[in-house]
Each structure stands twice: as structure tokens, then as C-alpha cells.
């Protein structure tokens, strides 16, 4: 099996390095807290105000990614981020304190953070030089730059790296390494991309070395890192999705509570409209190595074929209206609440189509790294129905690489707007008694699984379950 296939299908276990190798990352939040402790006696602020201030500062630092232990332990590079972390809490605390008191609190907090980190970094560098602690580091590359990085790490132990050099084709597991440095070249780009994606469930910090290290980047120094003059660009950590699950549980629970009466009425209507079960269940790939039965209200006659697309004549009268308004997707909130799906994520696909596309389309398997969603980044861009499968995979992987709770909220709002427009349009058609035959679109031919792009642009309506 190639590295690309292995990275796309295998999810490596969470293997954590020994605690002494991770001491920097574990102790940095504690060091910041100790540095903020003198703020209250220095400024004379109320202890509760000081405690809330310290908590907010730590939260901002965590959101900025400033609790990641840097390779280059230089506190001057982080002063702008520390200043932001000390200043933002003032917005929250303004109603409970005077302006001068808050400014003193922020100034003391910034000074404490800078001094505390300077002391902490000095102690960490001392431990690195003496060999007491260190970071097992994998340098992946086959060129002169990779060899230069290994040499720099060996000659300068104050960076704390214990390097091992490997070609991309020689790497099949990242367990046991706390840092991974990728040196890309034209011949290994696909292998490195697969390696990056396979590393995300692990605890390793992954960096990319720019192709032209002598040319500066537009990123601030507090965001980039450095190893003896060579810039390092850290990649986002992936795999800690607790906030995403909390978002799903809270929002899907609220939506189920609000829509329960409507769902009950629709279930009765489906039962009365045509014989058969109320719910339609279909097995879909809903995550890495996981399949689940995705629910929806039945919109077709019992026994109708369920291929790539459903012909209009196979839908019931009520089913056509449910599909236009997307109300047939409401039961999937139960899938979300049970943890089988997410509100936002790559659209779940039927297993045999997923296998077929995974063999034929680069990057398609990688979209299953995250739980499948009721809607997604590809869907709000109109990539559903008869649209490009490679484009969908590209948008899904872009979403996964740059995921954030805010992005989920934006996609949910955009989906709600599209669904609302579709519901209003369906209501108008219902009131007008439908379109006349001369305004009715001809039925589209069914799409075959092997076709990566079917004719037609597809409607710009979010298809929450159907592809």
C-alpha cells in the first residue's frame, strides 16, 4: 500500500510521547498563570476582578495558539500577541471597573507575561542544552535544505530538537515524534500532503519549511517559527473537536425541540399520503471507518429504486414538496444528537460510491477524516447534484484543514438562508398550483457513479442528504 492510500484509509492511534519530552507544552499555561498572579497585589485590584482577568487572558492565549511551545524560544517575537491577550479582557471587564484601573491591570498583565515567559524559556533552553529534555523530531525531505535543518538542530541544542532525517517514501508512522518538519519538493508533494493529513490525529506539531527560506513571509513573527535562520510555518493541529461536538449537541437539541411539533405533523402526513414507513433509512459513510443509517422522511413510493438520483415520477405528491422545502431532512437532527453525524461537515456518501470515488479521485478519501454533516462548505457553494466530485472533495478538504467553530456558524447561517429561500419558493408554487407544463424543466438523466461531472450546473439549493 502506498503512503497516500495508507494515509487516507488508516487512522493512526493516539500515541503520546513520554511526559518529560512534552514538558514545555504542558507547563507553559501554568507558567503564564504564575506570571499573572502578582497582578492583583501590584495594581490593588479586587481579587475577583484579577481572577477573571487572568482566566480571560489564558483563554485568549489558548485561542491564539500561544500555548504551543515554539522551536525558537524568543519572547520578543510574541510581545504583540501577549499585548492582545492582555488588552482584550478589558472589553469584558469595562462595566465593572474604572478605565485607569483596567489599564493598570492590562499593563501589569503584559509585563508579567513577558517576564514570566522570558524566565520559563531560559529554564527550558538550559534543560535542552544539558540533554535533560528534548523533542523527538522527524525531518522529512531529500534535499539540501532538509540536511541543513538536521545539521542546525544537532549543532544548536538550545532548540531542543533531536532530529531524524527520512525521505517521504520512508515514512509510514509518526508515532513517538513531538515535532515533524516537512521540506517539500516537486517530486514529493503528493506524499507530503498525505503525510500531513495522516499526522493530524497525533500529538505532533507539524511545520512546513518554505521553498524559498531566504524570502520573508507576510505572516507575523509571533505566528511563524524559526530554526537557526530557517523559517518554519506551523500547521493547524487537527483532532481536538470537543467544541464542534458541543456546538452540534446544543444546536441540534434546540432545533429538535422547536421543530418537534412540525416533525410530528409531517410524520402523520407521510403515513397518510402513501403506504409505507414514515422514515427512509440509508447506510452512509459518516466518518473515518464508520457507517451509519442516515434518517429522512420518506419521499418516494415504497419499493422505488434508490440509485444516484430519484426520478420525479417515483416521488409522492407530498414527497416532492418535502424535497423542495428540505423538511424531509429534519430527522437527521437525531443522527447529529446521537453523534453519528455533525451539523456541518462533508456530505455522507453511500459506501459503494465512496469506495469508487476514493479509487478514482485524488483526495476524496481524505474528506472522511471528519464526521459527515447535514450541510457543508461544498453545499453552500452549490456543489451538489450534477456537479464536479473533485471540486466537492477539494472544498470539503479545505473546510477540514481550516475548520473553526466560527466557520461552522457561518455555514449554518448560509444554509438557513438558502433553505428559507427554497421554502418560500416552494410555498409560492404550492399557492399557485404548480408550474404550467411549458415552464416545467425536463427530467435530468440519472447520473452514473463513474462520471465525475455530469452535464448541467445544478441548482443552487443546499441538498442536505442527496448528492
XYZ file of C-alpha atoms in Angstrom:
467
model
C 0.000 0.000 0.000
C 1.318 3.432 -0.928
C 1.764 6.241 1.566
C -1.170 8.132 0.029
C -3.508 5.150 0.366
C -2.322 4.405 3.885
C -2.816 7.999 4.997
C -6.285 8.115 3.505
C -7.571 4.848 4.953
C -5.678 4.283 8.171
C -6.237 6.363 11.272
C -3.152 6.025 13.464
C -3.728 5.587 17.180
C -3.101 8.384 19.637
C 0.413 7.567 20.815
C 1.723 10.197 23.191
C 5.446 10.710 23.741
C 6.794 10.391 27.282
C 5.833 13.243 29.583
C 9.407 14.522 30.001
C 9.570 15.138 26.263
C 6.460 17.306 26.373
C 7.326 19.359 29.433
C 7.377 22.680 27.560
C 3.846 22.430 26.204
C 2.476 21.111 29.484
C 3.985 23.781 31.716
C 3.601 26.907 29.576
C -0.037 27.619 30.630
C 0.967 27.099 34.257
C 3.909 29.474 33.806
C 1.565 32.113 32.385
C -0.787 31.696 35.339
C 2.075 32.109 37.815
C 3.223 35.215 35.914
C -0.267 36.739 36.224
C -0.570 36.026 39.962
C 1.230 39.230 41.144
C -1.105 41.422 39.074
C -3.670 41.808 41.883
C -1.293 42.973 44.644
C 0.613 45.225 42.239
C -2.471 47.055 40.942
C -4.602 46.828 44.077
C -7.479 45.357 42.066
C -10.196 43.266 43.687
C -9.197 39.610 43.821
C -12.280 38.510 41.858
C -11.569 41.044 39.113
C -7.973 39.840 38.940
C -9.041 36.191 38.774
C -11.474 36.854 35.923
C -8.812 38.888 34.118
C -6.266 36.065 34.413
C -8.793 33.497 33.180
C -9.702 35.626 30.162
C -6.034 36.200 29.320
C -5.371 32.451 29.371
C -8.392 31.816 27.147
C -7.234 34.403 24.601
C -3.721 32.943 24.599
C -5.131 29.469 24.001
C -7.323 30.759 21.163
C -4.265 32.422 19.592
C -2.288 29.179 19.777
C 0.232 30.836 22.093
C 0.409 27.841 24.431
C 2.247 25.895 21.760
C 5.913 25.600 22.677
C 7.927 27.296 19.959
C 11.126 25.982 18.418
C 12.780 29.400 18.718
C 12.257 30.451 22.333
C 12.405 34.222 21.825
C 9.812 36.133 23.807
C 10.251 39.362 21.810
C 8.535 37.711 18.829
C 5.431 37.111 20.941
C 5.002 40.551 22.514
C 2.251 41.660 20.052
C 0.203 38.529 20.777
C 0.758 38.897 24.523
C -0.370 42.533 24.311
C -3.569 41.499 22.541
C -4.207 38.816 25.162
C -3.767 41.395 27.935
C -5.939 44.019 26.247
C -8.951 42.051 25.004
C -10.261 41.186 28.509
C -10.736 44.912 29.152
C -13.706 44.874 26.772
C -15.460 42.334 29.012
C -14.408 43.904 32.309
C -15.132 47.545 31.384
C -18.609 47.688 33.041
C -17.178 46.566 36.408
C -14.116 48.786 36.782
C -12.752 52.235 36.023
C -10.697 52.936 32.931
C -7.464 53.712 34.784
C -7.761 50.577 36.915
C -8.238 48.380 33.870
C -5.317 49.958 32.031
C -3.093 49.294 35.037
C -4.345 45.699 35.101
C -3.534 45.214 31.404
C -0.092 46.816 31.708
C 0.799 44.697 34.731
C -0.522 41.593 32.982
C 1.575 42.231 29.874
C 4.690 42.873 31.941
C 4.116 39.716 33.963
C 3.610 37.585 30.858
C 6.755 38.903 29.154
C 8.904 38.446 32.270
C 7.401 35.064 33.099
C 7.930 33.687 29.610
C 11.490 35.016 29.476
C 12.319 33.121 32.687
C 10.467 29.997 31.545
C 12.211 29.967 28.157
C 15.625 30.414 29.792
C 14.967 27.395 32.020
C 13.735 25.382 29.047
C 16.824 26.214 26.964
C 19.028 25.156 29.875
C 17.256 21.798 30.015
C 17.691 21.378 26.265
C 21.433 22.119 26.379
C 22.020 19.640 29.200
C 20.007 16.962 27.419
C 17.537 16.595 30.285
C 14.602 17.220 27.993
C 14.203 17.258 24.226
C 11.761 16.984 21.354
C 11.990 13.870 19.132
C 11.826 15.464 15.682
C 11.293 13.928 12.257
C 12.712 15.923 9.341
C 11.078 14.743 6.107
C 12.900 15.618 2.905
C 15.553 14.510 0.471
C 17.283 17.743 -0.484
C 19.975 20.053 0.785
C 17.552 22.070 2.913
C 16.489 19.018 4.942
C 20.129 18.117 5.596
C 20.820 21.724 6.629
C 17.983 21.634 9.155
C 19.248 18.400 10.715
C 22.759 19.823 10.986
C 21.488 23.049 12.591
C 19.461 21.101 15.154
C 22.491 18.999 16.096
C 24.904 21.927 16.313
C 22.489 24.105 18.339
C 20.973 22.012 21.148
C 19.234 25.076 22.639
C 16.413 24.498 20.138
C 15.686 21.203 21.875
C 15.311 19.124 18.700
C 16.542 15.543 18.456
C 16.336 15.123 14.689
C 15.959 12.096 12.479
C 16.096 12.533 8.699
C 13.848 10.486 6.409
C 12.651 10.599 2.820
C 8.863 10.868 2.305
C 8.780 7.330 0.895
C 10.438 6.001 4.054
C 7.851 7.371 6.490
C 4.846 5.253 7.393
C 4.222 6.236 11.014
C 4.682 9.429 13.032
C 4.050 7.940 16.474
C 6.705 8.887 19.005
C 7.627 12.231 17.428
C 6.614 15.521 19.001
C 7.656 17.648 16.010
C 7.604 16.970 12.275
C 9.411 19.307 9.849
C 8.408 18.946 6.191
C 10.761 20.090 3.425
C 8.697 19.873 0.213
C 9.987 19.434 -3.309
C 8.241 18.829 -6.624
C 8.729 15.072 -6.541
C 7.211 14.548 -3.111
C 4.292 16.996 -2.872
C 1.544 14.339 -3.000
C 3.324 12.138 -0.473
C 3.876 15.080 1.886
C 0.219 16.119 1.628
C -0.832 12.595 2.569
C 1.703 12.590 5.392
C 0.390 15.883 6.780
C -3.187 14.616 6.781
C -2.217 11.339 8.405
C -0.351 13.210 11.168
C -3.291 15.325 12.287
C -4.823 12.857 14.795
C -1.429 12.613 16.520
C 0.067 14.968 19.082
C 2.933 16.038 16.827
C 3.479 19.680 15.943
C 3.841 19.829 12.148
C 5.810 22.557 10.350
C 6.409 23.288 6.679
C 9.714 24.793 5.569
C 9.091 27.342 2.747
C 10.540 26.542 -0.667
C 12.442 29.851 -0.568
C 13.522 30.166 3.075
C 15.583 33.269 2.373
C 12.453 35.193 1.285
C 10.307 36.589 4.089
C 6.630 35.699 4.500
C 3.691 38.001 5.187
C 2.941 36.186 8.446
C 3.887 37.942 11.721
C 6.893 36.632 13.623
C 4.668 35.611 16.511
C 2.875 33.172 14.195
C 5.843 31.711 12.315
C 8.750 29.919 13.965
C 12.452 29.647 13.226
C 15.389 27.246 13.392
C 18.776 28.966 13.102
C 17.650 31.376 10.397
C 15.321 28.974 8.586
C 11.628 29.971 8.884
C 9.107 27.329 9.933
C 5.379 27.665 9.255
C 3.303 25.732 11.808
C 0.234 23.894 10.585
C -3.040 23.773 12.459
C -3.492 20.986 14.948
C -6.354 18.704 13.973
C -8.302 16.184 16.005
C -9.432 18.098 19.097
C -13.044 18.593 18.148
C -14.714 18.909 21.557
C -16.069 22.371 20.754
C -17.527 21.088 17.479
C -19.372 18.300 19.279
C -20.669 20.753 21.885
C -21.905 23.023 19.070
C -23.690 20.059 17.467
C -25.355 18.877 20.677
C -26.595 22.303 21.758
C -27.857 23.478 18.370
C -29.369 20.160 17.245
C -31.094 19.802 20.619
C -32.616 23.267 20.292
C -33.670 22.641 16.698
C -35.276 19.304 17.598
C -37.172 20.890 20.478
C -38.503 23.708 18.306
C -39.324 21.515 15.309
C -40.818 18.541 17.214
C -44.485 19.565 16.628
C -43.809 20.145 12.924
C -41.960 16.837 12.647
C -44.907 15.009 14.230
C -47.365 16.598 11.787
C -45.143 15.744 8.824
C -44.746 12.144 10.003
C -48.531 11.716 10.129
C -48.858 13.338 6.694
C -46.269 10.974 5.186
C -48.123 7.998 6.609
C -51.454 9.177 5.200
C -50.034 10.217 1.829
C -48.874 6.759 0.736
C -48.484 3.294 2.277
C -45.127 2.500 3.809
C -42.836 3.528 6.669
C -42.556 7.122 7.819
C -38.752 7.198 7.769
C -36.357 6.305 4.997
C -33.039 4.850 6.212
C -29.895 4.602 4.118
C -26.402 3.463 5.053
C -23.827 6.207 4.538
C -20.147 6.754 5.290
C -20.310 9.228 8.180
C -16.713 9.391 9.349
C -13.297 7.705 9.356
C -14.012 3.978 9.176
C -17.645 4.463 10.234
C -21.006 3.986 8.548
C -24.406 4.937 9.960
C -28.034 4.800 8.932
C -28.981 8.328 7.877
C -32.624 9.217 8.502
C -35.062 11.280 6.481
C -38.801 11.431 5.960
C -39.839 9.076 3.167
C -40.496 10.999 -0.040
C -40.755 8.128 -2.559
C -43.171 5.284 -3.029
C -42.349 2.045 -1.260
C -40.182 -0.146 -3.471
C -38.891 2.693 -5.651
C -35.302 2.300 -6.789
C -32.776 4.317 -4.773
C -29.970 4.968 -7.246
C -27.775 8.002 -7.707
C -30.841 10.157 -8.336
C -34.576 9.726 -7.804
C -36.889 10.247 -10.767
C -39.719 12.729 -10.267
C -42.384 10.103 -11.002
C -41.102 7.967 -8.111
C -41.753 10.743 -5.565
C -45.079 11.023 -3.793
C -47.086 14.236 -4.052
C -46.107 15.204 -0.514
C -42.555 13.992 -1.118
C -41.983 16.488 -3.923
C -42.981 19.338 -1.622
C -40.832 17.974 1.228
C -37.816 17.787 -1.052
C -38.295 21.336 -2.314
C -38.526 22.680 1.246
C -35.853 20.293 2.618
C -38.133 19.434 5.534
C -37.549 15.749 4.790
C -34.073 16.235 6.303
C -35.289 17.161 9.799
C -34.900 13.605 11.216
C -31.155 13.839 10.631
C -31.015 16.033 13.717
C -31.392 12.729 15.573
C -28.273 11.439 13.803
C -26.439 14.560 14.937
C -27.657 14.285 18.519
C -26.589 10.624 18.669
C -23.093 11.531 17.470
C -23.375 9.738 14.125
C -23.174 12.967 12.135
C -22.382 16.632 12.568
C -24.426 19.666 11.615
C -21.592 20.792 9.342
C -19.163 18.549 7.511
C -18.563 16.679 4.265
C -21.752 15.155 2.895
C -22.062 11.458 3.775
C -21.937 9.180 0.749
C -23.181 5.650 0.177
C -20.362 3.132 0.830
C -20.049 1.728 -2.705
C -19.926 5.226 -4.220
C -17.391 6.293 -1.579
C -15.161 3.333 -2.476
C -15.485 4.035 -6.189
C -14.724 7.749 -5.879
C -11.917 7.031 -3.424
C -10.145 4.907 -6.016
C -10.623 7.354 -8.873
C -10.443 10.856 -7.365
C -7.344 12.194 -5.557
C -8.140 13.481 -2.072
C -11.640 12.002 -1.941
C -10.818 9.581 0.876
C -9.358 12.428 2.923
C -12.774 14.080 3.211
C -13.842 11.243 5.524
C -11.397 12.410 8.217
C -14.207 14.427 9.794
C -17.762 13.325 10.654
C -20.227 13.790 7.819
C -22.594 16.741 8.063
C -26.144 17.755 7.233
C -24.646 20.610 5.238
C -21.134 21.657 4.328
C -18.775 24.122 2.686
C -19.206 22.438 -0.688
C -23.015 22.516 -0.461
C -23.270 26.242 0.288
C -21.219 26.803 -2.878
C -23.758 24.911 -4.946
C -21.669 21.726 -5.229
C -24.428 19.124 -5.069
C -26.461 17.179 -7.541
C -24.881 17.098 -11.006
C -21.648 18.864 -10.085
C -17.956 18.012 -10.018
C -16.989 15.371 -7.454
C -13.313 16.506 -7.457
C -14.496 20.050 -6.680
C -16.604 18.755 -3.790
C -13.624 16.845 -2.408
C -11.453 19.959 -2.722
C -13.975 22.162 -0.876
C -14.526 19.501 1.804
C -10.800 19.136 2.441
C -10.423 22.914 2.549
C -13.119 23.026 5.230
C -11.402 20.298 7.250
C -7.982 21.954 7.063
C -9.312 25.358 8.176
C -12.152 24.282 10.465
C -13.182 26.566 13.310
C -16.376 26.959 15.395
C -16.951 30.337 13.733
C -16.790 28.744 10.289
C -19.426 26.198 11.356
C -21.688 29.036 12.486
C -21.237 30.858 9.157
C -22.103 27.719 7.163
C -25.202 27.072 9.295
C -26.398 30.653 8.729
C -25.756 30.471 4.987
C -27.576 27.138 4.831
C -30.539 28.561 6.740
C -30.773 31.442 4.269
C -30.740 29.103 1.262
C -33.276 26.728 2.813
C -35.560 29.646 3.713
C -35.477 30.905 0.137
C -36.263 27.401 -1.115
C -39.164 27.050 1.336
C -40.641 30.402 0.291
C -40.336 29.460 -3.380
C -41.967 26.085 -2.724
C -44.780 27.791 -0.820
C -45.428 30.163 -3.716
C -45.544 27.268 -6.165
C -47.972 25.472 -3.837
C -50.243 28.528 -3.710
C -50.138 28.933 -7.497
C -50.910 25.272 -8.026
C -47.530 24.421 -9.535
C -45.897 25.399 -12.790
C -47.520 25.054 -16.144
C -46.093 22.299 -18.369
C -44.329 24.777 -20.619
C -42.379 26.134 -17.630
C -41.503 22.742 -16.247
C -37.911 21.586 -16.621
C -37.320 18.289 -18.414
C -36.221 15.444 -16.164
C -32.451 15.046 -15.938
C -30.870 11.733 -16.879
C -29.634 9.681 -13.935
C -26.023 10.157 -13.136
C -23.661 7.204 -13.186
C -21.139 6.745 -10.333
C -18.162 6.727 -12.677
C -18.944 10.167 -14.083
C -17.082 12.808 -12.099
C -19.019 15.654 -13.678
C -22.468 15.426 -15.174
C -23.902 17.970 -17.628
C -25.652 20.962 -16.113
C -24.692 23.349 -13.386
C -27.121 22.060 -10.741
C -29.486 24.159 -8.673
C -28.050 26.427 -6.010
C -30.100 24.864 -3.244
C -28.424 23.016 -0.415
C -29.131 19.296 -0.750
C -28.675 18.087 2.771
C -28.729 14.352 2.127
C -28.996 13.762 -1.584
C -25.806 14.284 -3.558
